[in-house]
Every structure is written in structure tokens, then in C-alpha cells.
């Protein structure tokens, strides 16, 4: 493992544009279960039943029960060593952007500034019927939050079946097309179109460093270095190794 971490650090030190693509797995050590875990929130709410736009349109009140439970889990979660490590890498100039599929704000809380929220975030709510938008804070005391047109509002997170926000989609595509290194952390890479990002990067000859507890379909196809294990300990070791080999901040 130490040899692989050393090789991954060399790639990061050599790269002029390094990205990280993160998924639910990076937040598991913060107490937020991923979709693949059999326990926690998702044993109570099947994402196929609750996280689709069709489900919201059919019964928004029912979907809000899941959203409220999810909000509770997220509100008490703190960034873990993986989020903090990526924040540190960015500060040192070795990580340029994070593209996250998560909606938990933990990258920002962990010190990262350049975060592209591929699946949106829950700081605003929109009415899918009349289009009016509100700050979530404004509706804090309403459950479920309602629009002035009396319909139930939807958080601006991307449900299955909804398009990716155009700016995040275009920016991610553009960055992946010119990246020299991509860290893929805690994602099963089965949710489309986020899962096209590693392939786009690879086509540009980016080196792919994958960090996951388990192998994925990327591991034997496009991954160059697979670091198997929990994201917290591995990112921490990787950041230490980058510091050891790089000896300071990256000069661009
Ligand atoms: P996923 O649930 O499909 O896969 C999670 C991956 O993380 C798996 O490959 C698993 O092996 C790995 N993993 C689990 N624990 C890990 C750990 N401690 N260290 C490293 N790897 C670990 O997640 P996905 O690919 O992100 O796709 C699910 C969709 O649901 C995404 O849109 C995601 O953002 C969303 N979601 C978000 C949150 C959140 O905001 N925290 C939580 C659940 C689901």
C-alpha cells in the first residue's frame, strides 16, 4: 500500500490540473450512509421509490419525510479526514477542483473552496409547478415547505430522472477534458452522467487514482492506481506523502 501511495503522490506532484470526483462513500465515515449500505437511512427509504422526480411529482409529502430524515443525518455530520485532507491539498495548490455528487456540504466545511456540486444542493427550494425559488432558511419552520401558489416545494438537489444543472455539467466536462490526474473517491460510478467523468479524463490521458473500500467497474478498466480502504485513512496518508515528496506548496 505504501508503494502505491507513493506512486499516487508522484502523479499528483507532476500534474498541472488535478481533480477529485467524490461520491457518497467519502461521507460514510462522517455518519451519512451511502446508497449501497444495507443499513441506516436507505433501509427505511428505497432510493428508487423516494429519490426520483416521478416520486416527488406523485407524492411530494411522502418524499419530504425522507428529506427531513436525511436533513437530520446531514445536519449532525462533520467533515472527516478525507474531506479535510482534500481541503489541505487544495490549499497547497495540488488539487484544483472537486466535482462532488454529494449534497452534504462537507467538502466546503472541510476547507475546500473549488467545489462543483454536480447534483445541486439543498440551500434553495424551487416550485416545480410555477418556478418560484426560495432560500431554504426562509422556509425553515414549514413542513413540508410550500410555495405561495400552495404547491409543495422541492429542494434544488438533482433527483433521479432530472437533468444536471447546466453550469456544473459543462464545467465538469471541460475540466475532465483537460485534467492530468483524477482522484475518484467513494463512488460506485454507476450513476449517470457523473460516471462519464473518469472516462472523459482518461481519454485526455489523465492518470486515474481510485480510492474505495471495494473494487468497482472502473478498477479493472481505467484505474491506474487503486487504493483500497476507507477514504479517511487513505487520503490522510496520501496528503502526508505529497507533503513529504513535494516539500511545500505547489508553484504554478
Ligand atoms: P454509492 O452509494 O453508489 O457508492 C458508494 C461507494 O463508496 C461504493 O463503491 C462503496 O464501496 C464506497 N465506500 C463506502 N464507504 C467507503 C469509505 N469509508 N471509504 C471509501 N469508499 C467507501 O454512491 P455514489 O456513487 O455517490 O452514488 C449515489 C448517489 O446518491 C449519488 O448521487 C450520491 O451523491 C447520492 N448520495 C449522496 C449522499 C451524500 O450527500 N452524502 C449520501 C447518499 C447518496
mmCIF file of N, CA and C and ligand atoms in Angstrom, residues 23-29 32-36 42 70 101-104 119 160 186-191 211-214 216 229-231, ligand 1:
data_model
loop_
_atom_site.group_PDB
_atom_site.id
_atom_site.type_symbol
_atom_site.label_atom_id
_atom_site.label_comp_id
_atom_site.label_asym_id
_atom_site.label_seq_id
_atom_site.Cartn_x
_atom_site.Cartn_y
_atom_site.Cartn_z
ATOM 1 N N UNK A 23 -18.083 10.685 -4.229
ATOM 2 C CA UNK A 23 -19.447 10.170 -4.110
ATOM 3 C C UNK A 23 -19.783 9.921 -2.651
ATOM 4 N N UNK A 24 -20.912 9.310 -2.443
ATOM 5 C CA UNK A 24 -21.447 9.117 -1.093
ATOM 6 C C UNK A 24 -20.449 8.431 -0.146
ATOM 7 N N UNK A 25 -19.576 7.557 -0.694
ATOM 8 C CA UNK A 25 -18.632 6.807 0.145
ATOM 9 C C UNK A 25 -17.689 7.691 0.938
ATOM 10 N N UNK A 26 -17.389 8.897 0.439
ATOM 11 C CA UNK A 26 -16.442 9.764 1.163
ATOM 12 C C UNK A 26 -17.087 10.296 2.453
ATOM 13 N N UNK A 27 -18.409 10.288 2.513
ATOM 14 C CA UNK A 27 -19.086 10.825 3.701
ATOM 15 C C UNK A 27 -19.567 9.739 4.666
ATOM 16 N N UNK A 28 -19.309 8.472 4.315
ATOM 17 C CA UNK A 28 -19.767 7.375 5.187
ATOM 18 C C UNK A 28 -19.108 7.471 6.569
ATOM 19 N N UNK A 29 -17.815 7.826 6.591
ATOM 20 C CA UNK A 29 -17.114 7.942 7.887
ATOM 21 C C UNK A 29 -17.566 9.172 8.681
ATOM 22 N N UNK A 32 -22.929 9.498 7.317
ATOM 23 C CA UNK A 32 -24.014 9.563 6.317
ATOM 24 C C UNK A 32 -23.929 8.292 5.468
ATOM 25 N N UNK A 33 -24.921 7.428 5.539
ATOM 26 C CA UNK A 33 -24.815 6.169 4.790
ATOM 27 C C UNK A 33 -24.857 6.382 3.275
ATOM 28 N N UNK A 34 -24.128 5.545 2.527
ATOM 29 C CA UNK A 34 -24.215 5.605 1.064
ATOM 30 C C UNK A 34 -25.409 4.769 0.607
ATOM 31 N N UNK A 35 -25.660 4.768 -0.706
ATOM 32 C CA UNK A 35 -26.819 4.036 -1.211
ATOM 33 C C UNK A 35 -26.626 2.530 -1.156
ATOM 34 N N UNK A 36 -25.353 2.102 -1.178
ATOM 35 C CA UNK A 36 -25.108 0.658 -1.269
ATOM 36 C C UNK A 36 -25.158 -0.003 0.115
ATOM 37 N N UNK A 42 -31.215 4.289 4.175
ATOM 38 C CA UNK A 42 -31.688 3.695 2.922
ATOM 39 C C UNK A 42 -32.314 2.320 3.096
ATOM 40 N N UNK A 70 -33.153 12.704 6.136
ATOM 41 C CA UNK A 70 -31.828 12.898 5.529
ATOM 42 C C UNK A 70 -31.196 14.183 6.066
ATOM 43 N N UNK A 101 -20.739 14.467 -6.110
ATOM 44 C CA UNK A 101 -22.123 14.041 -6.341
ATOM 45 C C UNK A 101 -22.924 14.228 -5.052
ATOM 46 N N UNK A 102 -22.235 14.609 -3.982
ATOM 47 C CA UNK A 102 -22.902 14.702 -2.677
ATOM 48 C C UNK A 102 -23.583 16.047 -2.485
ATOM 49 N N UNK A 103 -24.527 16.047 -1.573
ATOM 50 C CA UNK A 103 -25.299 17.272 -1.329
ATOM 51 C C UNK A 103 -25.158 17.657 0.140
ATOM 52 N N UNK A 104 -24.090 17.168 0.780
ATOM 53 C CA UNK A 104 -23.989 17.319 2.237
ATOM 54 C C UNK A 104 -23.137 18.501 2.688
ATOM 55 N N UNK A 119 -24.773 17.433 -8.305
ATOM 56 C CA UNK A 119 -26.181 17.101 -8.052
ATOM 57 C C UNK A 119 -26.891 18.189 -7.243
ATOM 58 N N UNK A 160 -33.229 11.479 -9.261
ATOM 59 C CA UNK A 160 -33.082 10.594 -10.420
ATOM 60 C C UNK A 160 -34.141 10.994 -11.439
ATOM 61 N N UNK A 186 -14.807 7.119 -3.293
ATOM 62 C CA UNK A 186 -16.077 6.751 -2.670
ATOM 63 C C UNK A 186 -17.277 6.824 -3.583
ATOM 64 N N UNK A 187 -17.088 6.443 -4.837
ATOM 65 C CA UNK A 187 -18.256 6.363 -5.723
ATOM 66 C C UNK A 187 -18.272 5.015 -6.433
ATOM 67 N N UNK A 188 -19.480 4.459 -6.557
ATOM 68 C CA UNK A 188 -19.628 3.190 -7.269
ATOM 69 C C UNK A 188 -19.598 3.434 -8.779
ATOM 70 N N UNK A 189 -19.662 4.710 -9.172
ATOM 71 C CA UNK A 189 -19.609 5.112 -10.591
ATOM 72 C C UNK A 189 -20.667 4.405 -11.433
ATOM 73 N N UNK A 190 -21.837 4.266 -10.861
ATOM 74 C CA UNK A 190 -22.936 3.691 -11.643
ATOM 75 C C UNK A 190 -24.000 4.742 -11.964
ATOM 76 N N UNK A 191 -23.928 5.897 -11.269
ATOM 77 C CA UNK A 191 -24.940 6.926 -11.530
ATOM 78 C C UNK A 191 -24.479 7.797 -12.699
ATOM 79 N N UNK A 211 -9.939 5.567 -4.988
ATOM 80 C CA UNK A 211 -9.931 5.222 -3.559
ATOM 81 C C UNK A 211 -11.322 4.697 -3.216
ATOM 82 N N UNK A 212 -11.394 3.450 -2.794
ATOM 83 C CA UNK A 212 -12.693 2.849 -2.496
ATOM 84 C C UNK A 212 -12.471 1.638 -1.594
ATOM 85 N N UNK A 213 -13.472 1.344 -0.795
ATOM 86 C CA UNK A 213 -13.403 0.150 0.055
ATOM 87 C C UNK A 213 -13.485 -1.114 -0.783
ATOM 88 N N UNK A 214 -14.201 -0.989 -1.918
ATOM 89 C CA UNK A 214 -14.396 -2.163 -2.778
ATOM 90 C C UNK A 214 -14.019 -1.834 -4.211
ATOM 91 N N UNK A 216 -14.614 -1.425 -8.160
ATOM 92 C CA UNK A 216 -15.776 -1.011 -8.955
ATOM 93 C C UNK A 216 -15.508 -1.417 -10.409
ATOM 94 N N UNK A 229 -9.582 0.793 0.574
ATOM 95 C CA UNK A 229 -9.765 1.001 2.012
ATOM 96 C C UNK A 229 -10.657 2.195 2.272
ATOM 97 N N UNK A 230 -10.764 2.558 3.535
ATOM 98 C CA UNK A 230 -11.582 3.707 3.932
ATOM 99 C C UNK A 230 -10.939 5.007 3.462
ATOM 100 N N UNK A 231 -11.778 5.921 2.960
ATOM 101 C CA UNK A 231 -11.266 7.158 2.370
ATOM 102 C C UNK A 231 -10.474 8.005 3.383
HETATM 103 P P1 LIG B 1 -22.935 4.775 -3.951
HETATM 104 O O1 LIG B 1 -23.716 4.618 -2.721
HETATM 105 O O2 LIG B 1 -23.435 4.206 -5.225
HETATM 106 O O3 LIG B 1 -21.479 4.141 -3.758
HETATM 107 C C1 LIG B 1 -20.674 4.450 -2.658
HETATM 108 C C2 LIG B 1 -19.286 3.888 -2.918
HETATM 109 O O4 LIG B 1 -18.455 4.266 -1.826
HETATM 110 C C3 LIG B 1 -19.260 2.350 -3.000
HETATM 111 O O5 LIG B 1 -18.462 1.988 -4.120
HETATM 112 C C4 LIG B 1 -18.590 1.932 -1.677
HETATM 113 O O6 LIG B 1 -17.778 0.792 -1.832
HETATM 114 C C5 LIG B 1 -17.725 3.148 -1.370
HETATM 115 N N1 LIG B 1 -17.469 3.350 0.061
HETATM 116 C C6 LIG B 1 -18.304 3.145 1.112
HETATM 117 N N2 LIG B 1 -17.713 3.522 2.258
HETATM 118 C C7 LIG B 1 -16.481 3.965 1.928
HETATM 119 C C8 LIG B 1 -15.401 4.503 2.675
HETATM 120 N N3 LIG B 1 -15.459 4.649 4.006
HETATM 121 N N4 LIG B 1 -14.272 4.868 2.014
HETATM 122 C C9 LIG B 1 -14.190 4.724 0.665
HETATM 123 N N5 LIG B 1 -15.177 4.231 -0.094
HETATM 124 C C10 LIG B 1 -16.319 3.869 0.522
HETATM 125 O O7 LIG B 1 -22.644 6.340 -4.083
HETATM 126 P P2 LIG B 1 -22.496 7.245 -5.364
HETATM 127 O O8 LIG B 1 -21.628 6.578 -6.367
HETATM 128 O O9 LIG B 1 -22.101 8.577 -4.864
HETATM 129 O O10 LIG B 1 -23.961 7.311 -5.996
HETATM 130 C C11 LIG B 1 -25.144 7.506 -5.199
HETATM 131 C C12 LIG B 1 -25.917 8.798 -5.444
HETATM 132 O O11 LIG B 1 -26.625 9.188 -4.248
HETATM 133 C C13 LIG B 1 -25.037 9.974 -5.727
HETATM 134 O O12 LIG B 1 -25.752 10.901 -6.451
HETATM 135 C C14 LIG B 1 -24.775 10.487 -4.322
HETATM 136 O O13 LIG B 1 -24.273 11.751 -4.233
HETATM 137 C C15 LIG B 1 -26.149 10.381 -3.667
HETATM 138 N N6 LIG B 1 -25.997 10.269 -2.202
HETATM 139 C C16 LIG B 1 -25.395 11.322 -1.552
HETATM 140 C C17 LIG B 1 -25.142 11.240 -0.197
HETATM 141 C C18 LIG B 1 -24.439 12.428 0.450
HETATM 142 O O14 LIG B 1 -24.662 13.586 0.043
HETATM 143 N N7 LIG B 1 -23.560 12.197 1.419
HETATM 144 C C19 LIG B 1 -25.485 10.086 0.511
HETATM 145 C C20 LIG B 1 -26.128 9.024 -0.190
HETATM 146 C C21 LIG B 1 -26.356 9.128 -1.561
#
